[in-house]
Amino acid sequence: MTDWRAIEQKYYMKAGRRTDMLAVRAEGSKIWDEDGKEYLDFFGGPATISLGHSHPAMLDALIDQAKQLIHVSNQLYSIPQLKLAQLLVEHSCFDKVYFMNSGAEANEGALKLARKWGKEHKDGAYEIICTDNAFHGRTLQMITAGGTERYKAPFGPLPEGFPHVPFNDIEAVKRATTPKTVAVFIEPIQGEGGINVPDDAYFPALRKWCDENNILLIFDEVQTGCGRTGTLFAYEHWGIEPDIMTLGKGIANGVPLSAFLAKEHCAVFTPGDHGSTYGGEPLTTRVGYEVMKYIIEHDLSGRAAEKGKIVERRLHSLLDRYSNVTAVRGMGLMWAVQFSSDIGEAITKAALANGLLVNNVRPNAVRIVPPLTISDEELEQGLAILEHVIDMDAGPAK
Ligand SMILES: Cc1ncc(COP(=O)(O)O)c(C=O)c1O
């Protein structure tokens, strides 16, 4: 049998850590390894497999579109791109869309838009207030906007104009604001930072501050968007509207597609300002269209909110019973369990051995982001495995 791990060791750059599993096939909420062992997938790419692996709505679109028209570039008009743009605008508070391929690229586009708006409408303001612990992707500008020092340290000098403030701290935003501030750039719920949910009052206060000071509010909904948190877009939870929003991950169920959306007043790009060879091509946008249509028509956001109650109940019972479970956080189908010490990796490994795929989103926390289509039975089964491994590792019960 081929030793794929040895081949990886020899030929592939070690730029990240892997879970020790060689995936060969997946369907719905299940994934199989090279030995045919079955796992429940509570990781989902992460948070990317919205409809479940190989969902028919996605597969049919992928195959049909591949036969018809895969790529033309943005030089030409194409129907799937425009259908998806219309669908997104009609179901959000935004007026214009532009498609890219990855979350980081969508964020790059959003920040370029804000900087151009600053030049034209705010006397050249360019500073973008970002948050500690944020994650926005791996391009040079996105590691700068992100809040993890070790992702930045080897790559300086970094672009300027990205002051950082603690998440969920409105007074810190006020202190960081200067006449040069053009935007606040923020995840509504921090994903890679450990599923950090802000207080209810935070976003209304932030919106008010941005309005009073002519500052754009940019939401990175790459992880929280497309039904994941129990509403189609997370901004809906707080009754506010950002000026710009980015999407990725769940928008096309694993096919590389992302988007940035803007209100008319800050959709300031003119021809020549932006572009991407693959961004918005017929193949990915057709899949994105069918996936988003399915999420909307089958109310998978509402379903995520319902299923989230099962997760919340089970996780809170862990918090009540196990001394080293110190917090559970989340909304919809986006959750984390936090431990009193850095046992996230050990829990992830034990879960894998027991047939559950999760990841340690922080050294002391495990994340749960299953497909939005997961059944109650699968959800209960996966949570039971998680409880079993926490029980093995947790020490004395409370
Ligand atoms: C909130 C958020 N923004 C941006 C990104 C980057 O997306 P991509 O890896 O597709 O560039 C991620 C990825 O985890 C994310 O969670």
mmCIF file of N, CA and C in Angstrom, residues 213-307:
data_model
loop_
_atom_site.group_PDB
_atom_site.id
_atom_site.type_symbol
_atom_site.label_atom_id
_atom_site.label_comp_id
_atom_site.label_asym_id
_atom_site.label_seq_id
_atom_site.Cartn_x
_atom_site.Cartn_y
_atom_site.Cartn_z
ATOM 1 N N ASN A 213 -19.463 58.648 13.334
ATOM 2 C CA ASN A 213 -18.118 59.074 12.951
ATOM 3 C C ASN A 213 -17.785 58.811 11.486
ATOM 4 N N ASN A 214 -18.832 58.518 10.689
ATOM 5 C CA ASN A 214 -18.631 58.294 9.259
ATOM 6 C C ASN A 214 -17.562 57.215 8.996
ATOM 7 N N ILE A 215 -17.751 56.082 9.685
ATOM 8 C CA ILE A 215 -16.825 54.946 9.563
ATOM 9 C C ILE A 215 -17.609 53.761 8.992
ATOM 10 N N LEU A 216 -16.993 53.031 8.068
ATOM 11 C CA LEU A 216 -17.666 51.848 7.506
ATOM 12 C C LEU A 216 -17.562 50.673 8.475
ATOM 13 N N LEU A 217 -18.626 49.907 8.543
ATOM 14 C CA LEU A 217 -18.604 48.681 9.356
ATOM 15 C C LEU A 217 -18.551 47.488 8.395
ATOM 16 N N ILE A 218 -17.461 46.724 8.507
ATOM 17 C CA ILE A 218 -17.255 45.585 7.597
ATOM 18 C C ILE A 218 -17.344 44.291 8.402
ATOM 19 N N PHE A 219 -18.264 43.431 8.047
ATOM 20 C CA PHE A 219 -18.401 42.134 8.721
ATOM 21 C C PHE A 219 -17.743 41.051 7.877
ATOM 22 N N ASP A 220 -16.825 40.319 8.487
ATOM 23 C CA ASP A 220 -16.274 39.123 7.863
ATOM 24 C C ASP A 220 -17.181 37.960 8.255
ATOM 25 N N GLU A 221 -18.069 37.589 7.334
ATOM 26 C CA GLU A 221 -19.001 36.478 7.592
ATOM 27 C C GLU A 221 -18.585 35.233 6.804
ATOM 28 N N VAL A 222 -17.277 35.112 6.571
ATOM 29 C CA VAL A 222 -16.778 33.943 5.835
ATOM 30 C C VAL A 222 -17.168 32.653 6.573
ATOM 31 N N GLN A 223 -17.095 32.688 7.896
ATOM 32 C CA GLN A 223 -17.443 31.486 8.665
ATOM 33 C C GLN A 223 -18.892 31.528 9.180
ATOM 34 N N THR A 224 -19.369 32.716 9.550
ATOM 35 C CA THR A 224 -20.697 32.816 10.188
ATOM 36 C C THR A 224 -21.842 32.903 9.181
ATOM 37 N N GLY A 225 -21.531 33.200 7.918
ATOM 38 C CA GLY A 225 -22.578 33.438 6.924
ATOM 39 C C GLY A 225 -23.251 32.161 6.435
ATOM 40 N N CYS A 226 -24.235 32.327 5.555
ATOM 41 C CA CYS A 226 -24.871 31.227 4.836
ATOM 42 C C CYS A 226 -25.553 30.230 5.768
ATOM 43 N N GLY A 227 -26.213 30.749 6.802
ATOM 44 C CA GLY A 227 -27.057 29.909 7.654
ATOM 45 C C GLY A 227 -26.403 29.343 8.888
ATOM 46 N N ARG A 228 -25.104 29.420 8.976
ATOM 47 C CA ARG A 228 -24.355 28.714 10.024
ATOM 48 C C ARG A 228 -24.812 29.038 11.453
ATOM 49 N N THR A 229 -25.122 30.310 11.717
ATOM 50 C CA THR A 229 -25.395 30.689 13.123
ATOM 51 C C THR A 229 -26.891 30.713 13.462
ATOM 52 N N GLY A 230 -27.743 30.274 12.504
ATOM 53 C CA GLY A 230 -29.178 30.241 12.804
ATOM 54 C C GLY A 230 -29.962 31.347 12.116
ATOM 55 N N THR A 231 -29.276 32.255 11.450
ATOM 56 C CA THR A 231 -29.915 33.221 10.545
ATOM 57 C C THR A 231 -29.100 33.160 9.254
ATOM 58 N N LEU A 232 -29.661 33.665 8.143
ATOM 59 C CA LEU A 232 -28.918 33.514 6.880
ATOM 60 C C LEU A 232 -27.542 34.184 6.991
ATOM 61 N N PHE A 233 -27.549 35.406 7.570
ATOM 62 C CA PHE A 233 -26.281 36.092 7.851
ATOM 63 C C PHE A 233 -26.291 36.490 9.330
ATOM 64 N N ALA A 234 -25.142 36.434 9.970
ATOM 65 C CA ALA A 234 -25.119 36.634 11.434
ATOM 66 C C ALA A 234 -25.530 38.042 11.833
ATOM 67 N N TYR A 235 -25.305 39.047 10.952
ATOM 68 C CA TYR A 235 -25.643 40.424 11.351
ATOM 69 C C TYR A 235 -27.115 40.546 11.739
ATOM 70 N N GLU A 236 -27.956 39.645 11.209
ATOM 71 C CA GLU A 236 -29.396 39.714 11.507
ATOM 72 C C GLU A 236 -29.689 39.524 12.998
ATOM 73 N N HIS A 237 -28.804 38.836 13.718
ATOM 74 C CA HIS A 237 -29.049 38.590 15.151
ATOM 75 C C HIS A 237 -29.161 39.885 15.954
ATOM 76 N N TRP A 238 -28.452 40.911 15.515
ATOM 77 C CA TRP A 238 -28.370 42.125 16.347
ATOM 78 C C TRP A 238 -29.196 43.277 15.791
ATOM 79 N N GLY A 239 -29.986 43.019 14.742
ATOM 80 C CA GLY A 239 -30.836 44.069 14.182
ATOM 81 C C GLY A 239 -30.051 45.242 13.616
ATOM 82 N N ILE A 240 -28.855 44.973 13.128
ATOM 83 C CA ILE A 240 -28.047 46.041 12.514
ATOM 84 C C ILE A 240 -27.649 45.615 11.102
ATOM 85 N N GLU A 241 -27.162 46.574 10.316
ATOM 86 C CA GLU A 241 -26.696 46.256 8.966
ATOM 87 C C GLU A 241 -25.277 46.787 8.779
ATOM 88 N N PRO A 242 -24.342 45.911 8.433
ATOM 89 C CA PRO A 242 -22.999 46.406 8.101
ATOM 90 C C PRO A 242 -23.033 47.127 6.750
ATOM 91 N N ASP A 243 -21.959 47.844 6.425
ATOM 92 C CA ASP A 243 -21.869 48.491 5.106
ATOM 93 C C ASP A 243 -21.318 47.523 4.067
ATOM 94 N N ILE A 244 -20.441 46.635 4.542
ATOM 95 C CA ILE A 244 -19.790 45.660 3.653
ATOM 96 C C ILE A 244 -19.783 44.317 4.385
ATOM 97 N N MET A 245 -19.917 43.229 3.638
ATOM 98 C CA MET A 245 -19.863 41.888 4.254
ATOM 99 C C MET A 245 -19.116 40.951 3.310
ATOM 100 N N THR A 246 -18.357 40.037 3.890
ATOM 101 C CA THR A 246 -17.702 39.022 3.065
ATOM 102 C C THR A 246 -18.265 37.648 3.387
ATOM 103 N N LEU A 247 -18.293 36.788 2.366
ATOM 104 C CA LEU A 247 -18.764 35.407 2.501
ATOM 105 C C LEU A 247 -17.742 34.465 1.877
ATOM 106 N N GLY A 248 -17.754 33.213 2.321
ATOM 107 C CA GLY A 248 -16.884 32.189 1.725
ATOM 108 C C GLY A 248 -17.386 30.846 2.212
ATOM 109 N N LYS A 249 -16.469 29.945 2.473
ATOM 110 C CA LYS A 249 -16.785 28.648 3.096
ATOM 111 C C LYS A 249 -18.117 28.047 2.636
ATOM 112 N N GLY A 250 -19.179 28.160 3.484
ATOM 113 C CA GLY A 250 -20.446 27.464 3.211
ATOM 114 C C GLY A 250 -21.191 27.901 1.969
ATOM 115 N N ILE A 251 -20.779 28.966 1.331
ATOM 116 C CA ILE A 251 -21.530 29.514 0.186
ATOM 117 C C ILE A 251 -21.641 28.513 -0.971
ATOM 118 N N ALA A 252 -20.642 27.648 -1.130
ATOM 119 C CA ALA A 252 -20.694 26.694 -2.248
ATOM 120 C C ALA A 252 -20.335 25.278 -1.796
ATOM 121 N N ASN A 253 -20.484 25.012 -0.491
ATOM 122 C CA ASN A 253 -20.378 23.643 0.032
ATOM 123 C C ASN A 253 -19.045 22.956 -0.294
ATOM 124 N N GLY A 254 -17.971 23.725 -0.352
ATOM 125 C CA GLY A 254 -16.658 23.115 -0.572
ATOM 126 C C GLY A 254 -16.035 23.424 -1.918
ATOM 127 N N VAL A 255 -16.817 23.982 -2.824
ATOM 128 C CA VAL A 255 -16.248 24.434 -4.105
ATOM 129 C C VAL A 255 -15.729 25.852 -3.869
ATOM 130 N N PRO A 256 -14.506 26.173 -4.341
ATOM 131 C CA PRO A 256 -13.890 27.456 -3.952
ATOM 132 C C PRO A 256 -14.593 28.681 -4.531
ATOM 133 N N LEU A 257 -15.344 29.350 -3.675
ATOM 134 C CA LEU A 257 -16.064 30.558 -4.066
ATOM 135 C C LEU A 257 -16.180 31.449 -2.840
ATOM 136 N N SER A 258 -16.020 32.755 -3.041
ATOM 137 C CA SER A 258 -16.243 33.716 -1.956
ATOM 138 C C SER A 258 -16.816 34.981 -2.584
ATOM 139 N N ALA A 259 -17.248 35.885 -1.714
ATOM 140 C CA ALA A 259 -17.898 37.096 -2.235
ATOM 141 C C ALA A 259 -17.710 38.240 -1.264
ATOM 142 N N PHE A 260 -17.677 39.465 -1.799
ATOM 143 C CA PHE A 260 -17.878 40.618 -0.915
ATOM 144 C C PHE A 260 -19.065 41.401 -1.434
ATOM 145 N N LEU A 261 -19.867 41.869 -0.463
ATOM 146 C CA LEU A 261 -21.106 42.571 -0.780
ATOM 147 C C LEU A 261 -21.045 43.946 -0.140
ATOM 148 N N ALA A 262 -21.622 44.939 -0.800
ATOM 149 C CA ALA A 262 -21.557 46.300 -0.262
ATOM 150 C C ALA A 262 -22.861 47.034 -0.495
ATOM 151 N N LYS A 263 -23.128 47.994 0.392
ATOM 152 C CA LYS A 263 -24.240 48.917 0.167
ATOM 153 C C LYS A 263 -23.836 49.854 -0.983
ATOM 154 N N GLU A 264 -24.839 50.394 -1.634
ATOM 155 C CA GLU A 264 -24.592 51.256 -2.800
ATOM 156 C C GLU A 264 -23.601 52.377 -2.477
ATOM 157 N N HIS A 265 -23.760 52.999 -1.301
ATOM 158 C CA HIS A 265 -22.954 54.197 -1.005
ATOM 159 C C HIS A 265 -21.454 53.908 -0.916
ATOM 160 N N CYS A 266 -21.084 52.629 -0.661
ATOM 161 C CA CYS A 266 -19.637 52.352 -0.613
ATOM 162 C C CYS A 266 -19.207 51.342 -1.682
ATOM 163 N N ALA A 267 -20.072 51.059 -2.647
ATOM 164 C CA ALA A 267 -19.696 50.172 -3.761
ATOM 165 C C ALA A 267 -18.980 51.019 -4.820
ATOM 166 N N VAL A 268 -17.781 51.484 -4.460
ATOM 167 C CA VAL A 268 -17.132 52.552 -5.239
ATOM 168 C C VAL A 268 -16.184 52.066 -6.343
ATOM 169 N N PHE A 269 -16.095 50.753 -6.553
ATOM 170 C CA PHE A 269 -15.185 50.289 -7.611
ATOM 171 C C PHE A 269 -15.668 50.768 -8.985
ATOM 172 N N THR A 270 -14.692 51.120 -9.801
ATOM 173 C CA THR A 270 -14.966 51.423 -11.204
ATOM 174 C C THR A 270 -14.046 50.530 -12.047
ATOM 175 N N PRO A 271 -14.315 50.359 -13.341
ATOM 176 C CA PRO A 271 -13.533 49.408 -14.145
ATOM 177 C C PRO A 271 -12.029 49.617 -13.997
ATOM 178 N N GLY A 272 -11.341 48.494 -13.741
ATOM 179 C CA GLY A 272 -9.898 48.536 -13.539
ATOM 180 C C GLY A 272 -9.507 48.415 -12.083
ATOM 181 N N ASP A 273 -10.457 48.612 -11.153
ATOM 182 C CA ASP A 273 -10.116 48.615 -9.726
ATOM 183 C C ASP A 273 -9.860 47.232 -9.151
ATOM 184 N N HIS A 274 -10.501 46.207 -9.697
ATOM 185 C CA HIS A 274 -10.371 44.900 -9.070
ATOM 186 C C HIS A 274 -10.623 43.815 -10.097
ATOM 187 N N GLY A 275 -10.247 42.580 -9.765
ATOM 188 C CA GLY A 275 -10.488 41.492 -10.703
ATOM 189 C C GLY A 275 -9.894 40.197 -10.204
ATOM 190 N N SER A 276 -10.213 39.112 -10.898
ATOM 191 C CA SER A 276 -9.689 37.804 -10.544
ATOM 192 C C SER A 276 -9.977 36.885 -11.723
ATOM 193 N N THR A 277 -8.975 36.120 -12.142
ATOM 194 C CA THR A 277 -9.199 35.237 -13.290
ATOM 195 C C THR A 277 -10.373 34.283 -13.035
ATOM 196 N N TYR A 278 -10.322 33.619 -11.882
ATOM 197 C CA TYR A 278 -11.341 32.599 -11.609
ATOM 198 C C TYR A 278 -12.558 33.140 -10.867
ATOM 199 N N GLY A 279 -12.402 34.283 -10.205
ATOM 200 C CA GLY A 279 -13.468 34.772 -9.327
ATOM 201 C C GLY A 279 -14.785 34.943 -10.057
ATOM 202 N N GLY A 280 -15.825 34.264 -9.585
ATOM 203 C CA GLY A 280 -17.148 34.411 -10.184
ATOM 204 C C GLY A 280 -17.342 33.643 -11.464
ATOM 205 N N GLU A 281 -16.505 32.619 -11.705
ATOM 206 C CA GLU A 281 -16.652 31.863 -12.959
ATOM 207 C C GLU A 281 -17.944 31.030 -12.927
ATOM 208 N N PRO A 282 -18.434 30.619 -14.113
ATOM 209 C CA PRO A 282 -19.724 29.921 -14.161
ATOM 210 C C PRO A 282 -19.786 28.667 -13.287
ATOM 211 N N LEU A 283 -18.709 27.887 -13.237
ATOM 212 C CA LEU A 283 -18.776 26.620 -12.493
ATOM 213 C C LEU A 283 -19.043 26.859 -11.007
ATOM 214 N N THR A 284 -18.254 27.710 -10.382
ATOM 215 C CA THR A 284 -18.377 27.886 -8.930
ATOM 216 C C THR A 284 -19.638 28.676 -8.575
ATOM 217 N N THR A 285 -19.985 29.653 -9.390
ATOM 218 C CA THR A 285 -21.175 30.454 -9.053
ATOM 219 C C THR A 285 -22.458 29.665 -9.300
ATOM 220 N N ARG A 286 -22.437 28.741 -10.253
ATOM 221 C CA ARG A 286 -23.625 27.880 -10.449
ATOM 222 C C ARG A 286 -23.827 27.024 -9.198
ATOM 223 N N VAL A 287 -22.717 26.456 -8.694
ATOM 224 C CA VAL A 287 -22.819 25.658 -7.464
ATOM 225 C C VAL A 287 -23.265 26.560 -6.315
ATOM 226 N N GLY A 288 -22.655 27.734 -6.212
ATOM 227 C CA GLY A 288 -23.031 28.677 -5.153
ATOM 228 C C GLY A 288 -24.505 29.040 -5.233
ATOM 229 N N TYR A 289 -24.992 29.234 -6.438
ATOM 230 C CA TYR A 289 -26.408 29.582 -6.621
ATOM 231 C C TYR A 289 -27.304 28.457 -6.107
ATOM 232 N N GLU A 290 -26.988 27.217 -6.514
ATOM 233 C CA GLU A 290 -27.852 26.089 -6.100
ATOM 234 C C GLU A 290 -27.748 25.857 -4.592
ATOM 235 N N VAL A 291 -26.543 26.027 -4.029
ATOM 236 C CA VAL A 291 -26.362 25.816 -2.581
ATOM 237 C C VAL A 291 -27.126 26.883 -1.801
ATOM 238 N N MET A 292 -26.971 28.144 -2.188
ATOM 239 C CA MET A 292 -27.659 29.229 -1.460
ATOM 240 C C MET A 292 -29.174 29.116 -1.625
ATOM 241 N N LYS A 293 -29.618 28.742 -2.830
ATOM 242 C CA LYS A 293 -31.058 28.577 -3.069
ATOM 243 C C LYS A 293 -31.594 27.462 -2.161
ATOM 244 N N TYR A 294 -30.816 26.399 -2.035
ATOM 245 C CA TYR A 294 -31.240 25.279 -1.184
ATOM 246 C C TYR A 294 -31.301 25.734 0.286
ATOM 247 N N ILE A 295 -30.283 26.456 0.719
ATOM 248 C CA ILE A 295 -30.255 26.937 2.117
ATOM 249 C C ILE A 295 -31.482 27.806 2.384
ATOM 250 N N ILE A 296 -31.801 28.681 1.442
ATOM 251 C CA ILE A 296 -32.931 29.610 1.621
ATOM 252 C C ILE A 296 -34.256 28.851 1.538
ATOM 253 N N GLU A 297 -34.434 28.056 0.475
ATOM 254 C CA GLU A 297 -35.738 27.398 0.277
ATOM 255 C C GLU A 297 -36.046 26.354 1.337
ATOM 256 N N HIS A 298 -35.018 25.701 1.870
ATOM 257 C CA HIS A 298 -35.238 24.680 2.908
ATOM 258 C C HIS A 298 -35.013 25.239 4.314
ATOM 259 N N ASP A 299 -34.919 26.542 4.416
ATOM 260 C CA ASP A 299 -34.706 27.228 5.693
ATOM 261 C C ASP A 299 -33.661 26.516 6.563
ATOM 262 N N LEU A 300 -32.478 26.294 5.979
ATOM 263 C CA LEU A 300 -31.433 25.626 6.754
ATOM 264 C C LEU A 300 -30.921 26.519 7.883
ATOM 265 N N SER A 301 -31.141 27.832 7.772
ATOM 266 C CA SER A 301 -30.762 28.725 8.887
ATOM 267 C C SER A 301 -31.632 28.398 10.097
ATOM 268 N N GLY A 302 -32.964 28.318 9.858
ATOM 269 C CA GLY A 302 -33.883 27.982 10.944
ATOM 270 C C GLY A 302 -33.566 26.606 11.512
ATOM 271 N N ARG A 303 -33.185 25.695 10.603
ATOM 272 C CA ARG A 303 -32.838 24.345 11.028
ATOM 273 C C ARG A 303 -31.584 24.379 11.914
ATOM 274 N N ALA A 304 -30.597 25.207 11.509
ATOM 275 C CA ALA A 304 -29.370 25.328 12.305
ATOM 276 C C ALA A 304 -29.707 25.868 13.700
ATOM 277 N N ALA A 305 -30.654 26.816 13.750
ATOM 278 C CA ALA A 305 -31.050 27.370 15.057
ATOM 279 C C ALA A 305 -31.674 26.273 15.920
ATOM 280 N N GLU A 306 -32.525 25.438 15.301
ATOM 281 C CA GLU A 306 -33.180 24.341 16.040
ATOM 282 C C GLU A 306 -32.163 23.324 16.534
ATOM 283 N N LYS A 307 -31.296 22.890 15.599
ATOM 284 C CA LYS A 307 -30.286 21.878 15.965
ATOM 285 C C LYS A 307 -29.327 22.441 17.012
#
